[in-house]
Each structure stands twice: as C-alpha cells, then as structure tokens.
Tab-separated table of C-alpha atoms in Angstrom:
chain	number	residue	atom	x	y	z
Y	623	MET	CA	104.377	92.655	73.943
Y	624	SER	CA	100.883	92.505	75.441
Y	625	LEU	CA	97.933	91.005	73.645
Y	626	ARG	CA	94.464	92.386	74.204
Y	627	ARG	CA	91.288	90.501	73.418
Y	628	LYS	CA	89.158	92.425	70.918
Y	629	LYS	CA	85.823	93.509	72.275
Y	630	LYS	CA	82.758	92.165	70.555
Y	631	GLN	CA	79.935	94.503	69.664
Y	632	GLY	CA	77.715	95.031	72.713
Y	633	GLU	CA	80.394	93.706	75.077
Y	634	SER	CA	80.684	95.400	78.483
Y	635	LYS	CA	83.210	98.209	78.894
Y	636	ALA	CA	83.332	97.745	82.665
Y	637	VAL	CA	86.886	97.420	84.014
Y	638	VAL	CA	86.563	94.347	86.231
Y	639	VAL	CA	88.570	91.330	87.368
Y	640	PRO	CA	86.453	88.264	88.161
Y	641	LEU	CA	87.654	86.475	91.301
Y	642	PHE	CA	84.815	83.975	91.506
Y	643	PRO	CA	83.923	82.294	89.300
Y	644	PRO	CA	86.523	82.916	86.596
Y	645	GLU	CA	85.463	84.342	83.246
Y	646	PRO	CA	83.792	81.474	81.374
Y	647	ARG	CA	85.588	80.132	78.323
Y	648	ASP	CA	82.258	79.768	76.539
Y	649	MET	CA	79.849	82.615	77.303
Y	650	ASP	CA	76.883	80.453	76.259
Y	651	GLU	CA	77.506	77.803	78.914
Y	652	GLU	CA	77.653	77.828	82.710
Y	653	GLU	CA	81.011	76.811	84.122
Y	654	ASP	CA	81.151	73.660	86.261
Y	655	LEU	CA	81.901	75.206	89.658
Y	656	GLU	CA	82.960	71.878	91.183
Y	657	ALA	CA	85.733	71.656	88.586
Y	658	TYR	CA	87.077	75.091	89.546
Y	659	HIS	CA	90.254	74.395	91.561
Y	660	VAL	CA	89.508	76.764	94.468
Y	661	VAL	CA	86.106	75.115	94.966
Y	662	ALA	CA	87.537	71.596	94.736
Y	663	THR	CA	90.197	72.582	97.294
Y	664	ALA	CA	87.591	74.112	99.626
Y	665	ILE	CA	85.412	70.981	99.418
Y	666	ALA	CA	88.353	68.692	100.231
Y	667	GLU	CA	89.579	70.912	103.058
Y	668	ALA	CA	86.148	71.093	104.730
Y	669	GLU	CA	85.731	67.303	104.483
Y	670	SER	CA	89.170	66.721	106.042
Y	671	PHE	CA	88.089	68.266	109.365
Y	672	ARG	CA	85.279	65.708	109.820
Y	673	ASP	CA	83.350	68.146	112.009
Y	674	GLY	CA	80.296	68.674	109.817
Y	675	SER	CA	81.835	71.531	107.841
Y	676	VAL	CA	80.551	71.463	104.265
Y	677	VAL	CA	81.400	73.265	101.050
Y	678	ALA	CA	78.916	72.326	98.339
Y	679	VAL	CA	77.848	73.419	94.873
Y	680	GLU	CA	74.074	73.550	94.699
Y	681	GLU	CA	71.338	75.241	92.728
Y	682	ASP	CA	69.917	78.125	94.707
Y	683	PRO	CA	66.094	78.051	94.741
Y	684	LEU	CA	65.798	81.847	94.519
Y	685	LEU	CA	68.333	82.413	91.724
Y	686	GLY	CA	67.901	79.148	89.845
Y	687	LYS	CA	71.695	79.185	89.415
Y	688	ASP	CA	74.570	77.162	90.871
Y	689	VAL	CA	76.211	78.734	93.921
Y	690	VAL	CA	78.806	77.621	96.463
Y	691	THR	CA	77.374	77.135	99.943
Y	692	LEU	CA	79.624	77.242	103.008
Y	693	GLU	CA	78.429	75.662	106.267
Y	694	GLY	CA	80.316	74.932	109.487
Y	695	GLY	CA	83.351	76.202	111.348
Y	696	HIS	CA	85.960	75.122	108.801
Y	697	ALA	CA	84.128	75.895	105.557
Y	698	ARG	CA	85.775	78.663	103.574
Y	699	LEU	CA	86.526	79.772	100.050
Y	700	GLU	CA	90.004	81.226	99.439
Y	701	LEU	CA	90.696	83.281	96.335
Y	702	PRO	CA	94.327	84.267	95.762
Y	703	THR	CA	94.765	87.202	93.405
Y	704	ARG	CA	96.951	90.196	92.593
Y	705	CYS	CA	94.676	93.027	91.599
Y	706	GLU	CA	95.041	96.793	91.941
Y	707	HIS	CA	91.356	97.695	91.642
Y	708	PRO	CA	90.021	99.571	94.707
Y	709	TRP	CA	86.509	98.071	94.747
Y	710	LEU	CA	85.444	94.555	95.704
Y	711	ILE	CA	81.895	93.462	94.947
Y	712	PHE	CA	80.320	90.408	96.564
Y	713	HIS	CA	77.052	88.684	95.629
Y	714	LEU	CA	76.290	86.679	98.783
Y	715	ARG	CA	73.277	85.181	100.495
Y	716	ASN	CA	72.443	86.110	104.055
Y	717	ARG	CA	71.625	82.722	105.577
Y	718	ARG	CA	70.899	84.321	108.986
Y	719	ARG	CA	74.066	82.791	110.386
Y	720	PHE	CA	77.464	84.188	111.245
Y	721	PHE	CA	79.970	84.592	108.442
Y	722	SER	CA	82.946	86.765	107.601
Y	723	ILE	CA	84.911	88.129	104.668
Y	724	GLU	CA	88.680	88.576	104.963
Y	725	VAL	CA	90.656	90.684	102.507
Y	726	VAL	CA	94.448	90.598	102.497
Y	727	LEU	CA	95.769	93.720	100.800
Y	728	ARG	CA	98.949	95.699	100.329
Y	729	ASP	CA	99.054	99.448	100.927
Y	730	SER	CA	101.324	102.344	99.998
Y	731	SER	CA	103.575	101.651	103.012
Y	732	GLY	CA	104.398	98.256	101.509
Y	733	LYS	CA	102.687	96.463	104.392
Y	734	HIS	CA	100.197	93.652	104.094
Y	735	ARG	CA	96.963	94.424	105.926
Y	736	VAL	CA	94.059	92.151	106.799
Y	737	LEU	CA	90.571	93.637	106.722
Y	738	THR	CA	87.832	91.412	108.168
Y	739	MET	CA	84.141	92.215	107.777
Y	740	SER	CA	81.760	90.136	109.862
Y	741	ASN	CA	78.089	90.040	110.834
Y	742	HIS	CA	78.916	88.726	114.311
Y	743	VAL	CA	80.706	91.848	115.556
Y	744	SER	CA	79.107	95.182	116.345
Y	745	LEU	CA	82.196	97.371	116.832
Y	746	ALA	CA	85.152	98.198	114.600
Y	747	THR	CA	88.458	97.046	116.129
Y	748	MET	CA	92.175	96.995	115.310
Y	749	ASP	CA	94.590	94.347	116.614
Y	750	ALA	CA	96.869	97.030	118.118
Y	751	PRO	CA	97.581	100.716	117.625
Y	752	ASN	CA	98.872	100.983	114.056
Y	753	GLY	CA	98.336	97.236	113.709
Y	754	ASN	CA	98.018	95.367	110.449
Y	755	ALA	CA	94.592	93.814	111.061
Y	756	ALA	CA	91.205	95.470	111.461
Y	757	GLN	CA	87.686	94.114	111.894
Y	758	LEU	CA	84.498	95.872	110.799
Y	759	PRO	CA	80.840	95.031	111.430
Y	760	LEU	CA	78.850	93.911	108.410
Y	761	SER	CA	75.127	94.601	108.368
Y	762	LEU	CA	73.056	92.799	105.747
Y	763	GLY	CA	69.502	92.701	104.506
Y	764	GLU	CA	67.562	89.528	103.817
Y	765	GLU	CA	68.539	86.780	101.362
Y	766	TRP	CA	70.787	87.698	98.384
Y	767	GLN	CA	72.770	90.912	98.678
Y	768	ILE	CA	75.213	92.886	96.549
Y	769	ILE	CA	77.971	94.107	98.887
Y	770	PRO	CA	80.275	96.767	97.375
Y	771	VAL	CA	83.440	97.409	99.410
Y	772	ASP	CA	85.396	100.623	98.816
Y	773	LEU	CA	88.884	99.473	99.792
Y	774	ALA	CA	90.551	102.789	98.974
Y	775	SER	CA	88.353	104.687	101.443
Y	776	LEU	CA	88.639	102.003	104.134
Y	777	VAL	CA	92.430	101.751	103.908
Y	778	LYS	CA	92.721	105.548	104.104
Y	779	ALA	CA	90.357	105.763	107.097
Y	780	ILE	CA	91.889	102.855	109.053
Y	781	TRP	CA	95.623	103.047	108.309
Y	782	GLY	CA	96.034	106.498	106.738
Y	783	THR	CA	97.663	104.968	103.660
Y	784	GLU	CA	96.721	104.337	100.034
Y	785	HIS	CA	95.353	101.052	98.699
Y	786	ARG	CA	97.737	99.328	96.294
Y	787	SER	CA	96.542	95.783	95.642
Y	788	ILE	CA	94.252	92.956	96.735
Y	789	GLU	CA	96.311	89.844	97.526
Y	790	GLN	CA	93.683	87.374	98.744
Y	791	VAL	CA	89.960	87.181	99.493
Y	792	ARG	CA	88.552	84.612	101.889
Y	793	VAL	CA	84.862	83.988	102.618
Y	794	ASN	CA	84.189	82.021	105.815
Y	795	ALA	CA	80.968	80.122	106.593
Y	796	SER	CA	78.093	80.313	106.811
Y	797	THR	CA	76.866	81.848	103.562
Y	798	SER	CA	76.348	81.151	99.861
Y	799	VAL	CA	78.519	82.746	97.176
Y	800	ARG	CA	77.406	83.596	93.644
Y	801	ARG	CA	79.891	86.198	92.426
Y	802	ILE	CA	82.989	88.056	93.641
Y	803	PHE	CA	84.845	90.536	91.472
Y	804	ALA	CA	87.114	93.565	91.696
Y	805	ALA	CA	86.415	96.781	89.795
Y	806	ASP	CA	87.918	100.186	89.160
Y	807	LYS	CA	84.648	101.819	90.288
Y	808	PRO	CA	81.042	100.835	91.116
Y	809	TYR	CA	78.929	99.790	88.128
Y	810	ALA	CA	75.213	99.365	87.583
Y	811	ASP	CA	74.295	95.722	87.044
Y	812	VAL	CA	73.459	96.324	83.376
Y	813	GLU	CA	76.958	97.780	82.765
Y	814	LEU	CA	78.691	94.555	83.863
Y	815	PRO	CA	79.655	91.628	81.649
Y	816	GLU	CA	76.674	89.289	81.508
Y	817	TYR	CA	78.427	86.521	83.473
Y	818	LEU	CA	78.890	88.890	86.449
Y	819	ARG	CA	75.400	90.334	86.561
Y	820	ALA	CA	73.117	89.643	89.521
Y	821	LEU	CA	70.065	89.956	87.273
Y	822	CYS	CA	70.503	87.680	84.289
C-alpha cells in the first residue's frame, strides 16, 4: 500500500524529485546544508586530500542564500539517486573556472552510461565506438545559471537507446551549487515548489 502526502492549497503540481538539497521538513525554515550527509561527506573527503581542495557552505552575496562551494581538484558533491525522470535541472554559479557535471544513468539496453558535461572541453567525445561514456562541452553565461539537461534526447542521440533512470549525479569543482532536481518536463520557475525556485 502506498501513502501519498496530501497537497496543500496553492502547493506546486510540478512532478519533481529534489536531489540537492532534500525537500525541507519545515517549509518555513532553511535546512542546515552542513548537516546534510552528502555535504558533510564531501567536506570530509576534500579535507582528507590536504591539497587545498575545499567544500564549504557559505552565503552567496548575489543570492543571499546558503550554497555549497566547490574549489580545488578533489572537491566534489556526489548525489546517489534512483529516478526515472528525463530532465535534470541545475542551479549553479559560473565562477569562471573549470568544472564538470557527471551523470550516471541506465538506458533501455540495461547498460550504465556516464555522461560528462564540462566547460573545459570544446568537442563532444565518446570513450570508444559504442562506449559507455561520453563527454559534452558546457557553455555558460555569467554568474548564476539554470542549466536544464534533456537526458532523454541526449541518450537517444549518443547511444541510440531510451533513458530509463538517473543513478548518480556528481558535480566537480570549481563551482557553487544552489539546487539540483529531476523533473518529468521543464517547468517555469513559478510552477516549482517554493524551495526549488531560483527566484524566491
């Protein structure tokens, strides 16, 4: 038997799965990002390398909100999940430094594929003919950006298969992260739950 949370009046009807941060328990309060286990793990992992890599929760001066900032070669945020939605939406800051996004997904062939999007490559590549890993260039504007990724179209174009599920998302330094969520389709900001909106 499945239980469904009743929607409150005025609550968003967007079909989304928050990957970062999780849905707050209390909608009237900001979650403590440092207490979120994936952030605590990322902070500890970056510190363990002792090479200047830093994962930190800080208030962004432009947003006036807490974000997770990734700096250095071993700073990354890993988000395990199991989600069938075909869209991934990122709210990231372009810090004018190299960074990458890696998405581990499963397709209709049953294979796990790794899709990497990076601002330090200019050409799309695949690890081998019919390989399981592909890399795409990522071009960004200034400062904070909303980056919608249509996984269904990309999987079809690259591997000729159908998208089935997102298994893991990893963001590698250097950037700042505000929101990451999966969705069944693109939504206008105002259609999203308030805790996922870029403008709030």
